[in-house]
Amino acid sequence: EGWAVGLQLAALSLQGRTDPDVFLETFTGTHRYILDYLSEEVLERQPKRVRDFLLRTSILDRLCGPLCDAVTGGSDGQEMLEELERANLFVDPLDDKRRWYRFHHLFADLLRGRLREEEADRAADLHRQAAAWCQDHGLLDDAIRHALAAGDAIWAARLVEQHVNEPLRSGEGMVLERWLSLLPDDVVRSRPALCLAQALMLLHVGSPNEVERLVDDAELAFERLREPQELEVPTAGGMVSEVPAAIALLRAELVGWRADAEGLVRFATSALAQMTEEEVGPRLWARLLLADADWMRGRLANAEH
């Protein structure tokens, strides 16, 4: 996406000029400087409505008509994208139906820089509008990214909490890891569900010391809650409604790593006592941990039963 864009920029810059030879002779310097110069010139020559649209939608990695409308407050987003594509203004379709587009990365860099210079105080609002639209349309990665760019880490954390079970249930732990990695560490550690989700991820890669620290953080965060926990929290067996049950299950797994059969029984039994009959998966997991404890103590018949 380098030299071809240089030609495209040059062609756009030459439109309407009566002195193309003189214009071309002024080119000196590196390839990147030429691209910067031409990009600036192309942007400045756009009508105000096009220029405003370009700047305000530059915060988006992917663009579609309704999303652009949500960000700009207009109603002609799809028409604008098609107009930009016809004008070769660095908007590339991402699908055959021409629903989704993206800016060329060099042009997007320029637009975002201009937005910071001219409307820095508006960028957060643009990201907030984009986050709300993406949330409503199930685009969680984009919603989380825009919420954070808007400076609202709590909103982003709530989005992760509300959807933490989806990647776990579908076996897409890397998605959950990516969401958690985007959040500030202090925000994660202040929310029990996020602490436990991160602990589960680390338990699978064999980091018991870090897991224990996160479980401690989850316990402290739960104790500080002024209102009852409304969200379900994750365990290796599925979601549960009570934070203490999830904490007890994770502690059972930790002591199991250390072959502490008595501790395993204590925590697994505590978890079972705090779960409802409907929480079948987590209850099965707790019973399996109890079977592990019997196996550790040589009670093989009990473990098999």
PDB file of C-alpha atoms in Angstrom:
ATOM      1  CA  GLU A   1       0.000   0.000   0.000  1.00  0.00           C
ATOM      2  CA  GLY A   2       2.902   2.356  -0.648  1.00  0.00           C
ATOM      3  CA  TRP A   3       3.910   3.419  -4.142  1.00  0.00           C
ATOM      4  CA  ALA A   4       0.440   2.786  -5.586  1.00  0.00           C
ATOM      5  CA  VAL A   5      -1.017   5.273  -3.109  1.00  0.00           C
ATOM      6  CA  GLY A   6       1.680   7.742  -4.094  1.00  0.00           C
ATOM      7  CA  LEU A   7       0.426   7.595  -7.688  1.00  0.00           C
ATOM      8  CA  GLN A   8      -3.162   7.899  -6.499  1.00  0.00           C
ATOM      9  CA  LEU A   9      -2.316  10.939  -4.370  1.00  0.00           C
ATOM     10  CA  ALA A  10      -0.406  12.525  -7.241  1.00  0.00           C
ATOM     11  CA  ALA A  11      -3.329  12.017  -9.604  1.00  0.00           C
ATOM     12  CA  LEU A  12      -5.731  13.618  -7.142  1.00  0.00           C
ATOM     13  CA  SER A  13      -3.383  16.542  -6.582  1.00  0.00           C
ATOM     14  CA  LEU A  14      -2.977  17.122 -10.309  1.00  0.00           C
ATOM     15  CA  GLN A  15      -6.707  17.385 -10.971  1.00  0.00           C
ATOM     16  CA  GLY A  16      -7.636  20.833 -12.225  1.00  0.00           C
ATOM     17  CA  ARG A  17      -4.051  22.103 -12.388  1.00  0.00           C
ATOM     18  CA  THR A  18      -2.847  24.046 -15.414  1.00  0.00           C
ATOM     19  CA  ASP A  19       0.847  23.559 -14.589  1.00  0.00           C
ATOM     20  CA  PRO A  20       1.340  19.821 -13.943  1.00  0.00           C
ATOM     21  CA  ASP A  21       4.968  19.833 -15.083  1.00  0.00           C
ATOM     22  CA  VAL A  22       5.941  22.602 -12.674  1.00  0.00           C
ATOM     23  CA  PHE A  23       4.018  20.913  -9.894  1.00  0.00           C
ATOM     24  CA  LEU A  24       5.793  17.577 -10.390  1.00  0.00           C
ATOM     25  CA  GLU A  25       9.229  19.209 -10.527  1.00  0.00           C
ATOM     26  CA  THR A  26       8.779  20.442  -6.960  1.00  0.00           C
ATOM     27  CA  PHE A  27       8.870  16.890  -5.583  1.00  0.00           C
ATOM     28  CA  THR A  28      11.977  16.310  -3.497  1.00  0.00           C
ATOM     29  CA  GLY A  29      12.713  14.322  -0.363  1.00  0.00           C
ATOM     30  CA  THR A  30      11.782  10.899   0.813  1.00  0.00           C
ATOM     31  CA  HIS A  31       8.814   8.801  -0.227  1.00  0.00           C
ATOM     32  CA  ARG A  32       7.082   9.390   3.099  1.00  0.00           C
ATOM     33  CA  TYR A  33       7.454  13.164   2.866  1.00  0.00           C
ATOM     34  CA  ILE A  34       5.854  13.117  -0.563  1.00  0.00           C
ATOM     35  CA  LEU A  35       2.961  11.051   0.747  1.00  0.00           C
ATOM     36  CA  ASP A  36       2.503  13.408   3.695  1.00  0.00           C
ATOM     37  CA  TYR A  37       2.556  16.446   1.439  1.00  0.00           C
ATOM     38  CA  LEU A  38       0.109  15.022  -1.049  1.00  0.00           C
ATOM     39  CA  SER A  39      -2.210  13.749   1.671  1.00  0.00           C
ATOM     40  CA  GLU A  40      -2.326  17.196   3.246  1.00  0.00           C
ATOM     41  CA  GLU A  41      -3.069  18.797  -0.087  1.00  0.00           C
ATOM     42  CA  VAL A  42      -5.747  16.289  -1.044  1.00  0.00           C
ATOM     43  CA  LEU A  43      -7.471  16.759   2.310  1.00  0.00           C
ATOM     44  CA  GLU A  44      -7.434  20.552   2.065  1.00  0.00           C
ATOM     45  CA  ARG A  45      -9.026  20.471  -1.382  1.00  0.00           C
ATOM     46  CA  GLN A  46     -12.111  18.568  -0.240  1.00  0.00           C
ATOM     47  CA  PRO A  47     -15.474  20.292   0.293  1.00  0.00           C
ATOM     48  CA  LYS A  48     -16.214  21.039   3.953  1.00  0.00           C
ATOM     49  CA  ARG A  49     -18.882  18.312   4.231  1.00  0.00           C
ATOM     50  CA  VAL A  50     -16.432  15.702   2.910  1.00  0.00           C
ATOM     51  CA  ARG A  51     -13.580  16.968   5.058  1.00  0.00           C
ATOM     52  CA  ASP A  52     -15.715  16.945   8.216  1.00  0.00           C
ATOM     53  CA  PHE A  53     -16.919  13.427   7.437  1.00  0.00           C
ATOM     54  CA  LEU A  54     -13.351  12.206   6.898  1.00  0.00           C
ATOM     55  CA  LEU A  55     -12.053  13.701  10.136  1.00  0.00           C
ATOM     56  CA  ARG A  56     -14.893  12.489  12.353  1.00  0.00           C
ATOM     57  CA  THR A  57     -14.995   8.964  10.981  1.00  0.00           C
ATOM     58  CA  SER A  58     -11.201   8.600  11.109  1.00  0.00           C
ATOM     59  CA  ILE A  59     -11.516   7.172  14.648  1.00  0.00           C
ATOM     60  CA  LEU A  60     -13.061   4.020  13.142  1.00  0.00           C
ATOM     61  CA  ASP A  61     -10.975   1.030  12.075  1.00  0.00           C
ATOM     62  CA  ARG A  62     -13.935  -0.220  10.036  1.00  0.00           C
ATOM     63  CA  LEU A  63     -16.686   1.928   8.606  1.00  0.00           C
ATOM     64  CA  CYS A  64     -20.267   1.232   7.575  1.00  0.00           C
ATOM     65  CA  GLY A  65     -23.044   3.676   6.800  1.00  0.00           C
ATOM     66  CA  PRO A  66     -25.051   3.370  10.047  1.00  0.00           C
ATOM     67  CA  LEU A  67     -21.913   3.495  12.204  1.00  0.00           C
ATOM     68  CA  CYS A  68     -20.744   6.626  10.392  1.00  0.00           C
ATOM     69  CA  ASP A  69     -24.177   8.173  10.972  1.00  0.00           C
ATOM     70  CA  ALA A  70     -23.934   7.388  14.684  1.00  0.00           C
ATOM     71  CA  VAL A  71     -20.563   9.130  14.879  1.00  0.00           C
ATOM     72  CA  THR A  72     -21.279  12.146  12.667  1.00  0.00           C
ATOM     73  CA  GLY A  73     -24.927  12.662  13.572  1.00  0.00           C
ATOM     74  CA  GLY A  74     -25.822  12.573   9.864  1.00  0.00           C
ATOM     75  CA  SER A  75     -27.994  10.278   7.799  1.00  0.00           C
ATOM     76  CA  ASP A  76     -25.979   9.892   4.589  1.00  0.00           C
ATOM     77  CA  GLY A  77     -23.122   7.708   5.788  1.00  0.00           C
ATOM     78  CA  GLN A  78     -23.554   4.985   3.167  1.00  0.00           C
ATOM     79  CA  GLU A  79     -23.837   7.527   0.352  1.00  0.00           C
ATOM     80  CA  MET A  80     -20.718   9.303   1.584  1.00  0.00           C
ATOM     81  CA  LEU A  81     -18.713   6.062   1.661  1.00  0.00           C
ATOM     82  CA  GLU A  82     -19.766   5.212  -1.882  1.00  0.00           C
ATOM     83  CA  GLU A  83     -18.946   8.755  -2.988  1.00  0.00           C
ATOM     84  CA  LEU A  84     -15.492   8.538  -1.413  1.00  0.00           C
ATOM     85  CA  GLU A  85     -14.871   5.184  -3.095  1.00  0.00           C
ATOM     86  CA  ARG A  86     -15.851   6.588  -6.510  1.00  0.00           C
ATOM     87  CA  ALA A  87     -13.535   9.551  -5.938  1.00  0.00           C
ATOM     88  CA  ASN A  88     -10.632   7.222  -5.018  1.00  0.00           C
ATOM     89  CA  LEU A  89     -10.315   8.935  -1.648  1.00  0.00           C
ATOM     90  CA  PHE A  90      -8.537   6.041   0.076  1.00  0.00           C
ATOM     91  CA  VAL A  91     -11.640   4.146   1.161  1.00  0.00           C
ATOM     92  CA  ASP A  92     -11.463   0.437   0.389  1.00  0.00           C
ATOM     93  CA  PRO A  93     -14.445  -1.956   0.569  1.00  0.00           C
ATOM     94  CA  LEU A  94     -13.982  -4.932   2.878  1.00  0.00           C
ATOM     95  CA  ASP A  95     -16.801  -7.100   1.494  1.00  0.00           C
ATOM     96  CA  ASP A  96     -18.535  -7.815  -1.790  1.00  0.00           C
ATOM     97  CA  LYS A  97     -21.718  -6.058  -0.706  1.00  0.00           C
ATOM     98  CA  ARG A  98     -19.801  -2.845   0.033  1.00  0.00           C
ATOM     99  CA  ARG A  99     -21.260  -2.586   3.485  1.00  0.00           C
ATOM    100  CA  TRP A 100     -17.961  -2.318   5.359  1.00  0.00           C
ATOM    101  CA  TYR A 101     -15.015  -0.129   4.372  1.00  0.00           C
ATOM    102  CA  ARG A 102     -11.709   1.012   5.809  1.00  0.00           C
ATOM    103  CA  PHE A 103      -9.373   3.943   5.240  1.00  0.00           C
ATOM    104  CA  HIS A 104      -5.894   3.382   3.864  1.00  0.00           C
ATOM    105  CA  HIS A 105      -3.677   3.346   6.947  1.00  0.00           C
ATOM    106  CA  LEU A 106      -1.494   6.295   5.870  1.00  0.00           C
ATOM    107  CA  PHE A 107      -4.515   8.460   5.119  1.00  0.00           C
ATOM    108  CA  ALA A 108      -6.152   7.380   8.408  1.00  0.00           C
ATOM    109  CA  ASP A 109      -3.009   8.455  10.293  1.00  0.00           C
ATOM    110  CA  LEU A 110      -3.188  11.872   8.673  1.00  0.00           C
ATOM    111  CA  LEU A 111      -6.899  12.272   9.432  1.00  0.00           C
ATOM    112  CA  ARG A 112      -6.484  11.269  13.076  1.00  0.00           C
ATOM    113  CA  GLY A 113      -3.600  13.703  13.481  1.00  0.00           C
ATOM    114  CA  ARG A 114      -5.733  16.480  12.029  1.00  0.00           C
ATOM    115  CA  LEU A 115      -8.622  15.565  14.298  1.00  0.00           C
ATOM    116  CA  ARG A 116      -6.326  15.830  17.326  1.00  0.00           C
ATOM    117  CA  GLU A 117      -5.161  19.265  16.160  1.00  0.00           C
ATOM    118  CA  GLU A 118      -8.541  20.724  15.258  1.00  0.00           C
ATOM    119  CA  GLU A 119     -11.118  18.944  17.408  1.00  0.00           C
ATOM    120  CA  ALA A 120      -9.211  17.275  20.226  1.00  0.00           C
ATOM    121  CA  ASP A 121     -11.998  17.956  22.725  1.00  0.00           C
ATOM    122  CA  ARG A 122     -14.519  16.252  20.457  1.00  0.00           C
ATOM    123  CA  ALA A 123     -12.632  12.989  19.922  1.00  0.00           C
ATOM    124  CA  ALA A 124     -13.868  11.476  23.189  1.00  0.00           C
ATOM    125  CA  ASP A 125     -17.500  12.133  22.204  1.00  0.00           C
ATOM    126  CA  LEU A 126     -16.920  10.531  18.804  1.00  0.00           C
ATOM    127  CA  HIS A 127     -15.476   7.437  20.461  1.00  0.00           C
ATOM    128  CA  ARG A 128     -18.384   7.378  22.918  1.00  0.00           C
ATOM    129  CA  GLN A 129     -20.940   7.427  20.101  1.00  0.00           C
ATOM    130  CA  ALA A 130     -19.024   4.701  18.270  1.00  0.00           C
ATOM    131  CA  ALA A 131     -18.860   2.573  21.426  1.00  0.00           C
ATOM    132  CA  ALA A 132     -22.609   2.856  21.990  1.00  0.00           C
ATOM    133  CA  TRP A 133     -23.398   1.840  18.402  1.00  0.00           C
ATOM    134  CA  CYS A 134     -20.963  -1.081  18.502  1.00  0.00           C
ATOM    135  CA  GLN A 135     -22.377  -2.238  21.843  1.00  0.00           C
ATOM    136  CA  ASP A 136     -25.922  -2.176  20.449  1.00  0.00           C
ATOM    137  CA  HIS A 137     -24.823  -4.197  17.410  1.00  0.00           C
ATOM    138  CA  GLY A 138     -22.773  -6.833  19.243  1.00  0.00           C
ATOM    139  CA  LEU A 139     -19.337  -5.644  18.045  1.00  0.00           C
ATOM    140  CA  LEU A 140     -17.719  -6.089  21.441  1.00  0.00           C
ATOM    141  CA  ASP A 141     -14.064  -5.706  20.441  1.00  0.00           C
ATOM    142  CA  ASP A 142     -14.829  -2.359  18.827  1.00  0.00           C
ATOM    143  CA  ALA A 143     -17.138  -1.271  21.651  1.00  0.00           C
ATOM    144  CA  ILE A 144     -14.476  -1.978  24.291  1.00  0.00           C
ATOM    145  CA  ARG A 145     -11.763  -0.201  22.292  1.00  0.00           C
ATOM    146  CA  HIS A 146     -13.907   2.898  21.721  1.00  0.00           C
ATOM    147  CA  ALA A 147     -15.071   3.025  25.342  1.00  0.00           C
ATOM    148  CA  LEU A 148     -11.437   3.041  26.462  1.00  0.00           C
ATOM    149  CA  ALA A 149     -10.527   5.669  23.847  1.00  0.00           C
ATOM    150  CA  ALA A 150     -13.369   7.786  25.233  1.00  0.00           C
ATOM    151  CA  GLY A 151     -11.681   7.580  28.646  1.00  0.00           C
ATOM    152  CA  ASP A 152     -14.382   5.394  30.166  1.00  0.00           C
ATOM    153  CA  ALA A 153     -12.578   2.310  31.481  1.00  0.00           C
ATOM    154  CA  ILE A 154     -15.531   1.446  33.754  1.00  0.00           C
ATOM    155  CA  TRP A 155     -17.850   1.192  30.744  1.00  0.00           C
ATOM    156  CA  ALA A 156     -15.319  -1.052  29.013  1.00  0.00           C
ATOM    157  CA  ALA A 157     -15.026  -3.220  32.135  1.00  0.00           C
ATOM    158  CA  ARG A 158     -18.806  -3.605  32.347  1.00  0.00           C
ATOM    159  CA  LEU A 159     -18.895  -4.715  28.717  1.00  0.00           C
ATOM    160  CA  VAL A 160     -16.334  -7.420  29.455  1.00  0.00           C
ATOM    161  CA  GLU A 161     -18.229  -8.491  32.592  1.00  0.00           C
ATOM    162  CA  GLN A 162     -21.518  -8.750  30.718  1.00  0.00           C
ATOM    163  CA  HIS A 163     -20.026 -10.949  28.001  1.00  0.00           C
ATOM    164  CA  VAL A 164     -17.293 -12.850  29.852  1.00  0.00           C
ATOM    165  CA  ASN A 165     -19.085 -16.171  29.439  1.00  0.00           C
ATOM    166  CA  GLU A 166     -19.305 -16.049  25.642  1.00  0.00           C
ATOM    167  CA  PRO A 167     -15.625 -16.666  24.820  1.00  0.00           C
ATOM    168  CA  LEU A 168     -15.316 -19.134  27.702  1.00  0.00           C
ATOM    169  CA  ARG A 169     -18.314 -21.148  26.518  1.00  0.00           C
ATOM    170  CA  SER A 170     -17.089 -21.221  22.908  1.00  0.00           C
ATOM    171  CA  GLY A 171     -13.506 -22.109  23.832  1.00  0.00           C
ATOM    172  CA  GLU A 172     -12.133 -18.749  22.634  1.00  0.00           C
ATOM    173  CA  GLY A 173     -10.065 -17.911  25.679  1.00  0.00           C
ATOM    174  CA  MET A 174      -7.738 -15.737  23.589  1.00  0.00           C
ATOM    175  CA  VAL A 175     -10.633 -13.331  22.985  1.00  0.00           C
ATOM    176  CA  LEU A 176     -11.200 -12.953  26.723  1.00  0.00           C
ATOM    177  CA  GLU A 177      -7.457 -12.525  27.287  1.00  0.00           C
ATOM    178  CA  ARG A 178      -7.419  -9.737  24.703  1.00  0.00           C
ATOM    179  CA  TRP A 179     -10.340  -7.941  26.347  1.00  0.00           C
ATOM    180  CA  LEU A 180      -8.742  -8.174  29.775  1.00  0.00           C
ATOM    181  CA  SER A 181      -5.369  -6.992  28.464  1.00  0.00           C
ATOM    182  CA  LEU A 182      -7.001  -3.794  27.180  1.00  0.00           C
ATOM    183  CA  LEU A 183      -8.326  -2.843  30.610  1.00  0.00           C
ATOM    184  CA  PRO A 184      -6.256  -0.961  33.212  1.00  0.00           C
ATOM    185  CA  ASP A 185      -4.892  -3.343  35.834  1.00  0.00           C
ATOM    186  CA  ASP A 186      -6.463  -1.437  38.734  1.00  0.00           C
ATOM    187  CA  VAL A 187      -9.892  -1.672  37.100  1.00  0.00           C
ATOM    188  CA  VAL A 188      -9.560  -5.445  36.669  1.00  0.00           C
ATOM    189  CA  ARG A 189      -8.460  -5.912  40.271  1.00  0.00           C
ATOM    190  CA  SER A 190     -11.352  -3.842  41.616  1.00  0.00           C
ATOM    191  CA  ARG A 191     -14.016  -6.070  40.021  1.00  0.00           C
ATOM    192  CA  PRO A 192     -14.476  -9.652  41.305  1.00  0.00           C
ATOM    193  CA  ALA A 193     -15.742 -11.114  38.026  1.00  0.00           C
ATOM    194  CA  LEU A 194     -12.778  -9.750  36.074  1.00  0.00           C
ATOM    195  CA  CYS A 195     -10.256 -10.886  38.705  1.00  0.00           C
ATOM    196  CA  LEU A 196     -11.671 -14.399  38.544  1.00  0.00           C
ATOM    197  CA  ALA A 197     -11.780 -14.408  34.736  1.00  0.00           C
ATOM    198  CA  GLN A 198      -8.124 -13.415  34.565  1.00  0.00           C
ATOM    199  CA  ALA A 199      -7.266 -15.985  37.240  1.00  0.00           C
ATOM    200  CA  LEU A 200      -8.906 -18.729  35.162  1.00  0.00           C
ATOM    201  CA  MET A 201      -6.847 -17.721  32.130  1.00  0.00           C
ATOM    202  CA  LEU A 202      -3.624 -17.858  34.139  1.00  0.00           C
ATOM    203  CA  LEU A 203      -4.523 -21.144  35.826  1.00  0.00           C
ATOM    204  CA  HIS A 204      -4.643 -22.808  32.416  1.00  0.00           C
ATOM    205  CA  VAL A 205      -1.041 -21.763  31.690  1.00  0.00           C
ATOM    206  CA  GLY A 206       0.263 -22.847  35.076  1.00  0.00           C
ATOM    207  CA  SER A 207       0.726 -19.628  37.091  1.00  0.00           C
ATOM    208  CA  PRO A 208      -0.624 -20.590  40.536  1.00  0.00           C
ATOM    209  CA  ASN A 209       1.091 -17.776  42.458  1.00  0.00           C
ATOM    210  CA  GLU A 210      -0.416 -15.082  40.239  1.00  0.00           C
ATOM    211  CA  VAL A 211      -3.771 -16.876  40.354  1.00  0.00           C
ATOM    212  CA  GLU A 212      -3.707 -16.819  44.150  1.00  0.00           C
ATOM    213  CA  ARG A 213      -3.009 -13.095  44.143  1.00  0.00           C
ATOM    214  CA  LEU A 214      -5.950 -12.499  41.806  1.00  0.00           C
ATOM    215  CA  VAL A 215      -8.256 -14.633  43.943  1.00  0.00           C
ATOM    216  CA  ASP A 216      -7.211 -12.567  46.973  1.00  0.00           C
ATOM    217  CA  ASP A 217      -7.974  -9.402  44.992  1.00  0.00           C
ATOM    218  CA  ALA A 218     -11.374 -10.791  44.008  1.00  0.00           C
ATOM    219  CA  GLU A 219     -12.173 -11.512  47.651  1.00  0.00           C
ATOM    220  CA  LEU A 220     -11.166  -8.001  48.720  1.00  0.00           C
ATOM    221  CA  ALA A 221     -13.096  -6.412  45.864  1.00  0.00           C
ATOM    222  CA  PHE A 222     -16.189  -8.429  46.798  1.00  0.00           C
ATOM    223  CA  GLU A 223     -15.935  -7.325  50.414  1.00  0.00           C
ATOM    224  CA  ARG A 224     -15.794  -3.683  49.282  1.00  0.00           C
ATOM    225  CA  LEU A 225     -18.937  -3.944  47.162  1.00  0.00           C
ATOM    226  CA  ARG A 226     -21.640  -1.723  48.603  1.00  0.00           C
ATOM    227  CA  GLU A 227     -24.379  -3.355  46.547  1.00  0.00           C
ATOM    228  CA  PRO A 228     -25.072  -7.039  45.824  1.00  0.00           C
ATOM    229  CA  GLN A 229     -23.281  -8.504  42.805  1.00  0.00           C
ATOM    230  CA  GLU A 230     -25.754  -8.488  39.905  1.00  0.00           C
ATOM    231  CA  LEU A 231     -23.565 -10.214  37.337  1.00  0.00           C
ATOM    232  CA  GLU A 232     -22.687 -13.875  37.163  1.00  0.00           C
ATOM    233  CA  VAL A 233     -19.024 -14.752  37.592  1.00  0.00           C
ATOM    234  CA  PRO A 234     -16.978 -17.385  35.744  1.00  0.00           C
ATOM    235  CA  THR A 235     -15.641 -20.703  37.006  1.00  0.00           C
ATOM    236  CA  ALA A 236     -13.972 -23.564  35.164  1.00  0.00           C
ATOM    237  CA  GLY A 237     -17.355 -25.340  35.153  1.00  0.00           C
ATOM    238  CA  GLY A 238     -19.468 -22.385  34.040  1.00  0.00           C
ATOM    239  CA  MET A 239     -21.047 -19.260  35.460  1.00  0.00           C
ATOM    240  CA  VAL A 240     -22.284 -18.921  39.039  1.00  0.00           C
ATOM    241  CA  SER A 241     -24.320 -16.200  40.715  1.00  0.00           C
ATOM    242  CA  GLU A 242     -22.321 -16.047  43.957  1.00  0.00           C
ATOM    243  CA  VAL A 243     -18.786 -14.660  44.014  1.00  0.00           C
ATOM    244  CA  PRO A 244     -17.796 -16.674  47.144  1.00  0.00           C
ATOM    245  CA  ALA A 245     -18.709 -19.910  45.333  1.00  0.00           C
ATOM    246  CA  ALA A 246     -16.427 -19.023  42.419  1.00  0.00           C
ATOM    247  CA  ILE A 247     -13.634 -18.044  44.816  1.00  0.00           C
ATOM    248  CA  ALA A 248     -13.977 -21.326  46.715  1.00  0.00           C
ATOM    249  CA  LEU A 249     -13.789 -23.327  43.473  1.00  0.00           C
ATOM    250  CA  LEU A 250     -10.612 -21.566  42.397  1.00  0.00           C
ATOM    251  CA  ARG A 251      -9.051 -22.009  45.815  1.00  0.00           C
ATOM    252  CA  ALA A 252      -9.897 -25.717  45.613  1.00  0.00           C
ATOM    253  CA  GLU A 253      -8.023 -25.940  42.313  1.00  0.00           C
ATOM    254  CA  LEU A 254      -5.044 -24.117  43.774  1.00  0.00           C
ATOM    255  CA  VAL A 255      -4.697 -26.413  46.770  1.00  0.00           C
ATOM    256  CA  GLY A 256      -5.206 -29.365  44.436  1.00  0.00           C
ATOM    257  CA  TRP A 257      -2.063 -28.242  42.584  1.00  0.00           C
ATOM    258  CA  ARG A 258      -0.240 -28.619  45.890  1.00  0.00           C
ATOM    259  CA  ALA A 259      -1.772 -32.076  46.550  1.00  0.00           C
ATOM    260  CA  ASP A 260      -3.547 -30.698  49.639  1.00  0.00           C
ATOM    261  CA  ALA A 261      -6.459 -33.150  49.780  1.00  0.00           C
ATOM    262  CA  GLU A 262      -7.918 -31.764  53.009  1.00  0.00           C
ATOM    263  CA  GLY A 263      -7.912 -28.212  51.669  1.00  0.00           C
ATOM    264  CA  LEU A 264      -9.410 -29.403  48.418  1.00  0.00           C
ATOM    265  CA  VAL A 265     -12.322 -31.035  50.270  1.00  0.00           C
ATOM    266  CA  ARG A 266     -12.855 -27.935  52.401  1.00  0.00           C
ATOM    267  CA  PHE A 267     -13.042 -25.488  49.505  1.00  0.00           C
ATOM    268  CA  ALA A 268     -14.968 -27.734  47.082  1.00  0.00           C
ATOM    269  CA  THR A 269     -17.545 -28.472  49.776  1.00  0.00           C
ATOM    270  CA  SER A 270     -17.851 -24.765  50.541  1.00  0.00           C
ATOM    271  CA  ALA A 271     -18.411 -24.028  46.843  1.00  0.00           C
ATOM    272  CA  LEU A 272     -21.143 -26.667  46.602  1.00  0.00           C
ATOM    273  CA  ALA A 273     -22.934 -25.175  49.586  1.00  0.00           C
ATOM    274  CA  GLN A 274     -23.080 -21.768  47.901  1.00  0.00           C
ATOM    275  CA  MET A 275     -24.327 -22.886  44.471  1.00  0.00           C
ATOM    276  CA  THR A 276     -27.885 -23.472  43.312  1.00  0.00           C
ATOM    277  CA  GLU A 277     -29.075 -26.781  41.902  1.00  0.00           C
ATOM    278  CA  GLU A 278     -29.461 -25.085  38.516  1.00  0.00           C
ATOM    279  CA  GLU A 279     -25.728 -24.353  38.334  1.00  0.00           C
ATOM    280  CA  VAL A 280     -25.094 -27.835  37.024  1.00  0.00           C
ATOM    281  CA  GLY A 281     -21.695 -27.383  35.369  1.00  0.00           C
ATOM    282  CA  PRO A 282     -19.998 -25.740  38.358  1.00  0.00           C
ATOM    283  CA  ARG A 283     -21.532 -28.333  40.720  1.00  0.00           C
ATOM    284  CA  LEU A 284     -20.164 -31.150  38.553  1.00  0.00           C
ATOM    285  CA  TRP A 285     -16.766 -29.468  38.626  1.00  0.00           C
ATOM    286  CA  ALA A 286     -16.827 -29.250  42.428  1.00  0.00           C
ATOM    287  CA  ARG A 287     -17.759 -32.937  42.669  1.00  0.00           C
ATOM    288  CA  LEU A 288     -14.919 -33.856  40.337  1.00  0.00           C
ATOM    289  CA  LEU A 289     -12.542 -31.957  42.629  1.00  0.00           C
ATOM    290  CA  LEU A 290     -13.891 -33.975  45.567  1.00  0.00           C
ATOM    291  CA  ALA A 291     -13.156 -37.148  43.581  1.00  0.00           C
ATOM    292  CA  ASP A 292      -9.605 -35.857  43.072  1.00  0.00           C
ATOM    293  CA  ALA A 293      -9.293 -35.460  46.834  1.00  0.00           C
ATOM    294  CA  ASP A 294     -10.389 -39.070  47.385  1.00  0.00           C
ATOM    295  CA  TRP A 295      -7.893 -40.240  44.778  1.00  0.00           C
ATOM    296  CA  MET A 296      -5.080 -38.303  46.490  1.00  0.00           C
ATOM    297  CA  ARG A 297      -5.938 -40.022  49.798  1.00  0.00           C
ATOM    298  CA  GLY A 298      -6.011 -43.467  48.219  1.00  0.00           C
ATOM    299  CA  ARG A 299      -9.775 -43.824  48.467  1.00  0.00           C
ATOM    300  CA  LEU A 300     -10.094 -45.107  44.926  1.00  0.00           C
ATOM    301  CA  ALA A 301     -13.544 -46.694  45.301  1.00  0.00           C
ATOM    302  CA  ASN A 302     -14.947 -43.404  46.603  1.00  0.00           C
ATOM    303  CA  ALA A 303     -13.236 -41.472  43.824  1.00  0.00           C
ATOM    304  CA  GLU A 304     -14.632 -43.833  41.170  1.00  0.00           C
ATOM    305  CA  HIS A 305     -18.133 -43.570  42.633  1.00  0.00           C
TER     306      HIS A 305
END
